[in-house]
Amino acid sequence: MKKITIVSDFYPPHWTGIAKSIFYLADSIKEEFFTTVLTVQFKQQLPVSEKKEGIIIKRFPVSFTLSRAKFSGALIFHFLRNIKHSDVILINSPSIHILPISVIAKIFQKKLLIFHQGDLILPKGMINYFIQQIFDLASLISFALADQLATYTQDYAHNSRLLKKFPQKTQAFIPPLPYFAPTQPAGQVDQQLKRKLSTLKKKKTFLIGCAGRFVEEKGFDVLLAAIIKLKEQRDDFFLVFAGETNISYEKTFFKNQELVNQLKDNLIFLGLLNDIQLNSFYQAMDLFILPSRSECFGLVQAEAMAKKTPVIVSDIPGARDPVVATGYGLLFEKNNPTALMLAIKEMLNHLKSFDKNYKKVAQYFDQDKAQRALLNFLKN
């Protein structure tokens, strides 16, 4: 069995989509590859080494932090010492470690693959501009060194400021997602959260869901502005937010307190939810909104669709692809609260009409096709 080393800045129990998706990928190949994940010990109480569900996970202390990225010199040193034991190197991008890992991999003539989950986009500002330029330069050099690149959709590959420079070596596929597996059970539910959401639904009829990090890139300020416009016309809904609002490296939530205060009677914050709670959350929502300004692929969008919750998504590269392919949702012009408000109104008035398109969702997220594409990327 060949050995693969996956390098990822983030890995569960880190709660972001970029961490969950690389876990799903690693879990899908553990029968084909002896899999080791190198990542950062973002919390000191996490074990430095463990074997979990057949995957060896090694975590390394943080040397310094740059925006939300955490660099570990110990991770690079360990990789250098142990690279001779690996056949394939897979980098989960964007990554602050991408350049040294790529250079070392090619010096030792190892197969180098990069799965790119989105160009780095930070809020405006001189410091953030330089951070973004550093990441872009490191990524471009690494992409040039790589044997193959991959991302979720051709739509994003064609529009990414980085990937579009390497069309000949870029593949597009959605890795296997367990909640679309044919044998996947309905999943456990959190009874307390289920009761809470049921009570909210009785009060207002409709629950509108959104989830993620409350940062500028995710466009929640646009969503709040749209909901304020909607509230001027109807008051039969709650907007239910699942995710973190207090982001250490960005204060977008606090900059939008005025919008939050205007919606105090129609806005519910659930905070971070575990997988069981998220299952209950998605099942309770009548529709789900992804208002991002940039999104390679919204994992939360796929999670909502898996629970038969139609979605409203910004008309942006990558994120729009599932809606365009399946018809299980609506698109709106990004950064346009009025357009989003109109899309929400249309969906609330025609919720049942989306049911007929759900069979296309299962086809779009076909797990056998996803597994074949992933193994083809890793082996060929």
Tab-separated table of C-alpha atoms in Angstrom:
chain	number	residue	atom	x	y	z
A	1	MET	CA	0.000	0.000	0.000
A	2	LYS	CA	1.388	3.396	-1.007
A	3	LYS	CA	1.927	6.071	1.607
A	4	ILE	CA	0.416	9.550	1.323
A	5	THR	CA	1.234	12.538	3.498
A	6	ILE	CA	-1.430	15.237	3.654
A	7	VAL	CA	-0.324	18.677	4.827
A	8	SER	CA	-3.173	20.889	6.014
A	9	ASP	CA	-3.081	24.050	8.121
A	10	PHE	CA	-6.487	23.087	9.537
A	11	TYR	CA	-7.862	19.687	10.491
A	12	PRO	CA	-10.675	18.537	12.815
A	13	PRO	CA	-11.574	19.260	15.509
A	14	HIS	CA	-11.015	22.638	13.815
A	15	TRP	CA	-14.567	23.468	12.725
A	16	THR	CA	-14.068	25.238	9.376
A	17	GLY	CA	-15.159	23.807	6.027
A	18	ILE	CA	-11.584	23.635	4.772
A	19	ALA	CA	-10.771	21.319	7.697
A	20	LYS	CA	-13.870	19.135	7.417
A	21	SER	CA	-13.478	18.657	3.676
A	22	ILE	CA	-9.868	17.458	3.916
A	23	PHE	CA	-10.962	15.034	6.639
A	24	TYR	CA	-13.638	13.651	4.297
A	25	LEU	CA	-10.986	13.277	1.601
A	26	ALA	CA	-8.549	11.514	3.926
A	27	ASP	CA	-11.276	9.218	5.224
A	28	SER	CA	-12.220	8.256	1.648
A	29	ILE	CA	-8.727	7.019	0.751
A	30	LYS	CA	-7.640	5.218	3.917
A	31	GLU	CA	-8.362	1.821	2.324
A	32	GLU	CA	-6.159	2.710	-0.657
A	33	PHE	CA	-3.319	4.601	1.027
A	34	PHE	CA	-1.475	4.502	4.308
A	35	THR	CA	-2.493	8.040	5.304
A	36	THR	CA	-0.706	10.535	7.550
A	37	VAL	CA	-1.947	14.080	8.159
A	38	LEU	CA	0.437	16.831	9.285
A	39	THR	CA	-1.296	19.837	10.783
A	40	VAL	CA	-0.963	22.568	13.400
A	41	GLN	CA	-1.802	22.090	17.072
A	42	PHE	CA	-4.173	25.053	17.214
A	43	LYS	CA	-5.180	24.142	20.779
A	44	GLN	CA	-2.594	22.965	23.286
A	45	GLN	CA	-4.872	20.306	24.739
A	46	LEU	CA	-5.007	18.458	21.419
A	47	PRO	CA	-2.792	15.344	21.264
A	48	VAL	CA	0.420	15.783	19.296
A	49	SER	CA	-0.034	12.377	17.717
A	50	GLU	CA	-2.984	10.035	17.389
A	51	LYS	CA	-4.476	7.411	15.114
A	52	LYS	CA	-8.114	8.129	14.448
A	53	GLU	CA	-10.357	6.079	12.178
A	54	GLY	CA	-7.326	4.589	10.448
A	55	ILE	CA	-5.603	7.950	9.838
A	56	ILE	CA	-2.412	9.008	11.620
A	57	ILE	CA	-2.637	12.638	12.705
A	58	LYS	CA	0.435	14.579	13.803
A	59	ARG	CA	0.036	18.077	15.229
A	60	PHE	CA	2.840	20.596	15.649
A	61	PRO	CA	3.188	23.715	17.829
A	62	VAL	CA	2.569	27.154	16.353
A	63	SER	CA	5.658	29.242	15.606
A	64	PHE	CA	3.790	32.394	14.597
A	65	THR	CA	0.384	33.578	13.361
A	66	LEU	CA	-0.279	35.566	10.193
A	67	SER	CA	-3.914	36.695	9.995
A	68	ARG	CA	-5.818	33.435	10.569
A	69	ALA	CA	-2.942	31.224	9.376
A	70	LYS	CA	-0.685	29.514	11.904
A	71	PHE	CA	2.815	28.553	10.810
A	72	SER	CA	4.742	25.696	12.398
A	73	GLY	CA	8.470	25.358	11.863
A	74	ALA	CA	8.327	21.991	13.628
A	75	LEU	CA	5.913	20.709	10.975
A	76	ILE	CA	8.369	21.636	8.198
A	77	PHE	CA	11.279	20.032	10.056
A	78	HIS	CA	9.318	16.818	10.647
A	79	PHE	CA	8.280	16.708	6.999
A	80	LEU	CA	11.893	17.102	5.879
A	81	ARG	CA	13.090	14.310	8.179
A	82	ASN	CA	10.357	11.875	7.153
A	83	ILE	CA	9.657	12.618	3.496
A	84	LYS	CA	11.574	9.534	2.393
A	85	HIS	CA	8.737	7.437	3.854
A	86	SER	CA	6.078	9.021	1.613
A	87	ASP	CA	5.128	8.200	-1.964
A	88	VAL	CA	2.631	11.033	-2.507
A	89	ILE	CA	2.431	14.510	-0.975
A	90	LEU	CA	-0.952	16.247	-0.947
A	91	ILE	CA	-1.223	19.876	0.202
A	92	ASN	CA	-4.557	21.300	1.285
A	93	SER	CA	-4.525	24.844	-0.096
A	94	PRO	CA	-4.556	27.690	0.833
A	95	SER	CA	-1.737	26.915	3.212
A	96	ILE	CA	0.916	28.995	4.914
A	97	HIS	CA	3.224	25.950	4.613
A	98	ILE	CA	2.710	25.449	0.885
A	99	LEU	CA	6.017	26.785	-0.466
A	100	PRO	CA	8.526	24.987	1.798
A	101	ILE	CA	6.533	21.739	1.564
A	102	SER	CA	6.395	21.976	-2.236
A	103	VAL	CA	10.099	22.733	-2.601
A	104	ILE	CA	11.115	19.879	-0.291
A	105	ALA	CA	8.788	17.458	-2.075
A	106	LYS	CA	10.291	18.222	-5.462
A	107	ILE	CA	13.889	18.155	-4.180
A	108	PHE	CA	13.190	14.601	-3.058
A	109	GLN	CA	11.362	13.873	-6.341
A	110	LYS	CA	8.073	13.013	-4.713
A	111	LYS	CA	4.721	13.192	-6.446
A	112	LEU	CA	3.237	16.550	-5.431
A	113	LEU	CA	-0.513	17.190	-5.559
A	114	ILE	CA	-2.381	20.290	-4.394
A	115	PHE	CA	-6.102	20.466	-3.640
A	116	HIS	CA	-7.015	24.143	-3.781
A	117	GLN	CA	-10.025	25.231	-1.726
A	118	GLY	CA	-10.010	28.881	-2.675
A	119	ASP	CA	-7.846	31.931	-3.274
A	120	LEU	CA	-7.055	33.844	-0.108
A	121	ILE	CA	-9.261	36.933	0.170
A	122	LEU	CA	-8.826	39.259	3.135
A	123	PRO	CA	-10.531	42.543	4.071
A	124	LYS	CA	-9.128	45.725	2.538
A	125	GLY	CA	-6.076	47.240	4.196
A	126	MET	CA	-2.364	47.602	3.537
A	127	ILE	CA	-1.277	44.788	5.858
A	128	ASN	CA	-3.879	42.378	4.491
A	129	TYR	CA	-2.888	43.335	0.945
A	130	PHE	CA	0.724	42.314	1.593
A	131	ILE	CA	-0.333	39.090	3.323
A	132	GLN	CA	-2.491	38.224	0.328
A	133	GLN	CA	0.356	38.965	-2.086
A	134	ILE	CA	2.739	36.742	-0.105
A	135	PHE	CA	0.217	33.881	-0.147
A	136	ASP	CA	-0.376	34.334	-3.875
A	137	LEU	CA	3.332	34.283	-4.712
A	138	ALA	CA	3.980	31.210	-2.550
A	139	SER	CA	0.974	29.448	-4.069
A	140	LEU	CA	1.899	30.288	-7.676
A	141	ILE	CA	5.426	28.899	-7.254
A	142	SER	CA	4.016	25.776	-5.578
A	143	PHE	CA	1.363	25.307	-8.281
A	144	ALA	CA	4.110	25.497	-10.896
A	145	LEU	CA	6.081	22.803	-9.041
A	146	ALA	CA	3.078	20.509	-8.529
A	147	ASP	CA	2.408	17.490	-10.717
A	148	GLN	CA	-1.360	18.024	-10.565
A	149	LEU	CA	-3.806	20.562	-9.131
A	150	ALA	CA	-7.452	20.100	-8.259
A	151	THR	CA	-10.408	22.113	-7.056
A	152	TYR	CA	-14.138	21.529	-6.691
A	153	THR	CA	-15.544	22.854	-9.985
A	154	GLN	CA	-14.439	23.920	-13.443
A	155	ASP	CA	-16.347	27.144	-12.815
A	156	TYR	CA	-13.988	28.045	-9.990
A	157	ALA	CA	-10.891	26.757	-11.801
A	158	HIS	CA	-11.605	29.075	-14.739
A	159	ASN	CA	-12.140	32.109	-12.495
A	160	SER	CA	-9.558	31.623	-9.737
A	161	ARG	CA	-6.841	34.237	-9.995
A	162	LEU	CA	-4.312	31.450	-9.300
A	163	LEU	CA	-5.670	28.273	-10.919
A	164	LYS	CA	-6.545	29.892	-14.234
A	165	LYS	CA	-2.807	30.200	-14.890
A	166	PHE	CA	-2.473	26.390	-14.862
A	167	PRO	CA	-5.373	25.034	-16.929
A	168	GLN	CA	-3.444	22.047	-18.291
A	169	LYS	CA	-2.699	20.553	-14.892
A	170	THR	CA	-5.956	21.404	-13.081
A	171	GLN	CA	-8.753	18.893	-12.489
A	172	ALA	CA	-12.182	19.582	-10.982
A	173	PHE	CA	-14.147	17.210	-8.798
A	174	ILE	CA	-16.066	17.229	-5.535
A	175	PRO	CA	-14.487	14.728	-3.121
A	176	PRO	CA	-16.796	12.207	-1.435
A	177	LEU	CA	-19.104	13.759	1.161
A	178	PRO	CA	-20.458	11.210	3.655
A	179	TYR	CA	-23.898	12.773	4.023
A	180	PHE	CA	-24.631	11.955	0.363
A	181	ALA	CA	-23.650	8.288	0.681
A	182	PRO	CA	-26.609	6.012	-0.269
A	183	THR	CA	-26.174	4.042	2.951
A	184	GLN	CA	-25.870	7.134	5.125
A	185	PRO	CA	-28.453	6.975	7.953
A	186	ALA	CA	-30.636	9.964	8.762
A	187	GLY	CA	-28.219	10.868	11.525
A	188	GLN	CA	-28.644	11.608	15.194
A	189	VAL	CA	-30.478	14.713	16.302
A	190	ASP	CA	-30.005	16.966	19.283
A	191	GLN	CA	-33.382	16.800	20.981
A	192	GLN	CA	-32.918	20.024	22.933
A	193	LEU	CA	-32.016	21.995	19.814
A	194	LYS	CA	-34.776	20.280	17.859
A	195	ARG	CA	-37.354	21.414	20.420
A	196	LYS	CA	-35.968	24.953	20.427
A	197	LEU	CA	-36.157	25.232	16.640
A	198	SER	CA	-39.630	23.699	16.611
A	199	THR	CA	-40.806	26.329	19.081
A	200	LEU	CA	-39.333	29.098	16.913
A	201	LYS	CA	-41.071	27.704	13.850
A	202	LYS	CA	-44.434	27.738	15.606
A	203	LYS	CA	-43.929	31.398	16.456
A	204	LYS	CA	-42.936	32.623	13.004
A	205	THR	CA	-43.726	29.851	10.427
A	206	PHE	CA	-40.434	30.003	8.503
A	207	LEU	CA	-36.826	29.410	9.558
A	208	ILE	CA	-34.133	30.857	7.292
A	209	GLY	CA	-30.718	29.334	7.964
A	210	CYS	CA	-27.152	30.551	7.485
A	211	ALA	CA	-23.870	29.234	8.854
A	212	GLY	CA	-20.148	29.924	8.923
A	213	ARG	CA	-17.554	32.377	10.214
A	214	PHE	CA	-18.922	35.906	10.514
A	215	VAL	CA	-16.228	37.493	8.348
A	216	GLU	CA	-16.451	40.018	5.529
A	217	GLU	CA	-15.805	37.414	2.814
A	218	LYS	CA	-18.922	35.459	3.824
A	219	GLY	CA	-21.260	38.402	3.159
A	220	PHE	CA	-23.426	38.138	6.267
A	221	ASP	CA	-23.699	41.928	6.353
A	222	VAL	CA	-25.420	41.709	2.956
A	223	LEU	CA	-27.765	39.059	4.352
A	224	LEU	CA	-28.651	41.195	7.375
A	225	ALA	CA	-29.415	44.181	5.127
A	226	ALA	CA	-31.609	41.960	2.943
A	227	ILE	CA	-33.494	40.603	5.948
A	228	ILE	CA	-34.162	44.141	7.178
A	229	LYS	CA	-35.743	44.903	3.791
A	230	LEU	CA	-37.753	41.677	3.971
A	231	LYS	CA	-38.984	42.523	7.472
A	232	GLU	CA	-40.527	45.715	6.094
A	233	GLN	CA	-42.861	43.497	4.052
A	234	ARG	CA	-43.472	40.437	6.246
A	235	ASP	CA	-42.741	39.216	9.749
A	236	ASP	CA	-43.311	35.464	9.541
A	237	PHE	CA	-39.692	34.275	9.823
A	238	PHE	CA	-36.594	33.911	11.955
A	239	LEU	CA	-33.074	34.167	10.559
A	240	VAL	CA	-31.093	31.466	12.371
A	241	PHE	CA	-27.295	31.771	12.401
A	242	ALA	CA	-25.049	28.801	13.254
A	243	GLY	CA	-21.391	29.652	13.653
A	244	GLU	CA	-18.777	31.821	15.288
A	245	THR	CA	-19.270	35.581	15.527
A	246	ASN	CA	-16.274	36.549	17.674
A	247	ILE	CA	-13.460	36.122	15.136
A	248	SER	CA	-10.081	37.077	16.598
A	249	TYR	CA	-8.527	38.234	13.329
A	250	GLU	CA	-11.548	40.130	11.975
A	251	LYS	CA	-14.206	42.242	13.713
A	252	THR	CA	-16.899	42.184	11.018
A	253	PHE	CA	-19.653	41.126	13.433
A	254	PHE	CA	-19.019	44.052	15.750
A	255	LYS	CA	-18.892	46.469	12.814
A	256	ASN	CA	-22.424	45.392	11.915
A	257	GLN	CA	-24.053	45.701	15.340
A	258	GLU	CA	-26.480	48.303	14.066
A	259	LEU	CA	-27.883	45.817	11.553
A	260	VAL	CA	-27.989	43.094	14.202
A	261	ASN	CA	-29.879	45.349	16.614
A	262	GLN	CA	-32.502	46.160	13.986
A	263	LEU	CA	-33.297	42.448	13.722
A	264	LYS	CA	-33.370	41.542	17.400
A	265	ASP	CA	-36.918	40.136	17.123
A	266	ASN	CA	-36.175	38.050	14.035
A	267	LEU	CA	-32.582	36.935	14.541
A	268	ILE	CA	-31.347	33.901	16.477
A	269	PHE	CA	-27.677	33.081	17.130
A	270	LEU	CA	-26.980	29.431	17.961
A	271	GLY	CA	-23.193	29.672	18.174
A	272	LEU	CA	-20.891	26.857	17.102
A	273	LEU	CA	-22.696	23.552	16.629
A	274	ASN	CA	-21.315	20.022	16.655
A	275	ASP	CA	-22.197	17.532	13.900
A	276	ILE	CA	-25.272	16.203	15.688
A	277	GLN	CA	-26.556	19.713	16.336
A	278	LEU	CA	-25.867	20.714	12.732
A	279	ASN	CA	-27.930	17.756	11.588
A	280	SER	CA	-30.853	19.055	13.647
A	281	PHE	CA	-30.239	22.595	12.394
A	282	TYR	CA	-30.352	21.762	8.685
A	283	GLN	CA	-33.387	19.526	9.060
A	284	ALA	CA	-35.337	22.341	10.713
A	285	MET	CA	-34.569	25.066	8.165
A	286	ASP	CA	-37.036	25.911	5.396
A	287	LEU	CA	-34.279	27.398	3.274
A	288	PHE	CA	-30.575	28.095	3.580
A	289	ILE	CA	-28.597	31.141	2.401
A	290	LEU	CA	-24.950	31.397	1.370
A	291	PRO	CA	-24.357	35.143	0.795
A	292	SER	CA	-20.586	34.945	0.265
A	293	ARG	CA	-18.583	37.483	-1.707
A	294	SER	CA	-16.156	34.691	-2.629
A	295	GLU	CA	-16.577	30.938	-2.156
A	296	CYS	CA	-14.730	28.148	-3.926
A	297	PHE	CA	-17.298	25.659	-2.677
A	298	GLY	CA	-19.609	26.148	0.285
A	299	LEU	CA	-19.571	22.939	2.297
A	300	VAL	CA	-22.474	24.285	4.366
A	301	GLN	CA	-24.431	24.625	1.137
A	302	ALA	CA	-23.895	20.937	0.359
A	303	GLU	CA	-24.822	19.988	3.935
A	304	ALA	CA	-28.099	21.888	3.634
A	305	MET	CA	-28.920	20.331	0.270
A	306	ALA	CA	-28.228	16.871	1.695
A	307	LYS	CA	-31.014	17.487	4.225
A	308	LYS	CA	-33.403	18.521	1.418
A	309	THR	CA	-33.208	22.208	2.273
A	310	PRO	CA	-33.177	24.435	-0.853
A	311	VAL	CA	-30.509	27.116	-1.007
A	312	ILE	CA	-30.056	30.718	-2.095
A	313	VAL	CA	-26.492	31.439	-3.173
A	314	SER	CA	-24.474	34.398	-4.430
A	315	ASP	CA	-23.942	34.257	-8.179
A	316	ILE	CA	-20.189	33.779	-7.820
A	317	PRO	CA	-17.722	31.268	-9.313
A	318	GLY	CA	-17.742	27.932	-7.548
A	319	ALA	CA	-20.611	28.449	-5.125
A	320	ARG	CA	-23.185	28.835	-7.905
A	321	ASP	CA	-22.287	25.553	-9.584
A	322	PRO	CA	-24.508	23.205	-7.497
A	323	VAL	CA	-27.533	25.477	-7.987
A	324	VAL	CA	-26.950	25.877	-11.722
A	325	ALA	CA	-26.493	22.115	-12.152
A	326	THR	CA	-29.454	21.005	-10.040
A	327	GLY	CA	-31.965	23.850	-9.957
A	328	TYR	CA	-32.318	23.185	-6.228
A	329	GLY	CA	-32.155	26.824	-5.258
A	330	LEU	CA	-31.817	30.385	-6.512
A	331	LEU	CA	-28.958	32.737	-7.313
A	332	PHE	CA	-28.715	36.443	-6.537
A	333	GLU	CA	-26.268	39.179	-7.487
A	334	LYS	CA	-23.504	39.321	-4.869
A	335	ASN	CA	-23.333	42.377	-2.601
A	336	ASN	CA	-26.927	43.245	-3.521
A	337	PRO	CA	-29.285	43.149	-0.504
A	338	THR	CA	-32.327	44.002	-2.625
A	339	ALA	CA	-31.649	41.126	-5.026
A	340	LEU	CA	-31.207	38.771	-2.075
A	341	MET	CA	-34.419	39.988	-0.451
A	342	LEU	CA	-36.341	39.318	-3.666
A	343	ALA	CA	-34.833	35.831	-3.944
A	344	ILE	CA	-35.859	35.032	-0.358
A	345	LYS	CA	-39.417	36.237	-1.056
A	346	GLU	CA	-39.615	34.099	-4.181
A	347	MET	CA	-38.385	31.000	-2.407
A	348	LEU	CA	-40.659	31.455	0.613
A	349	ASN	CA	-43.622	31.753	-1.751
A	350	HIS	CA	-42.676	28.676	-3.812
A	351	LEU	CA	-40.852	26.331	-1.437
A	352	LYS	CA	-42.530	23.145	-2.634
A	353	SER	CA	-41.667	23.854	-6.261
A	354	PHE	CA	-38.024	22.952	-5.618
A	355	ASP	CA	-38.824	19.392	-4.529
A	356	LYS	CA	-38.976	18.139	-8.110
A	357	ASN	CA	-35.306	19.020	-8.623
A	358	TYR	CA	-33.956	17.113	-5.663
A	359	LYS	CA	-33.158	14.009	-7.707
A	360	LYS	CA	-30.602	16.151	-9.580
A	361	VAL	CA	-28.882	16.886	-6.261
A	362	ALA	CA	-28.251	13.183	-5.695
A	363	GLN	CA	-26.857	12.902	-9.231
A	364	TYR	CA	-24.625	15.953	-8.804
A	365	PHE	CA	-23.147	14.576	-5.584
A	366	ASP	CA	-22.877	10.970	-6.843
A	367	GLN	CA	-20.479	9.313	-4.414
A	368	ASP	CA	-19.179	6.568	-6.703
A	369	LYS	CA	-18.261	9.177	-9.300
A	370	ALA	CA	-16.618	11.310	-6.595
A	371	GLN	CA	-14.540	8.384	-5.331
A	372	ARG	CA	-13.337	7.482	-8.823
A	373	ALA	CA	-12.355	11.075	-9.558
A	374	LEU	CA	-10.454	11.378	-6.283
A	375	LEU	CA	-8.494	8.138	-6.800
A	376	ASN	CA	-7.732	9.119	-10.383
A	377	PHE	CA	-6.284	12.403	-9.118
A	378	LEU	CA	-4.136	10.651	-6.511
A	379	LYS	CA	-2.930	7.698	-8.584
A	380	ASN	CA	-2.612	8.855	-12.199
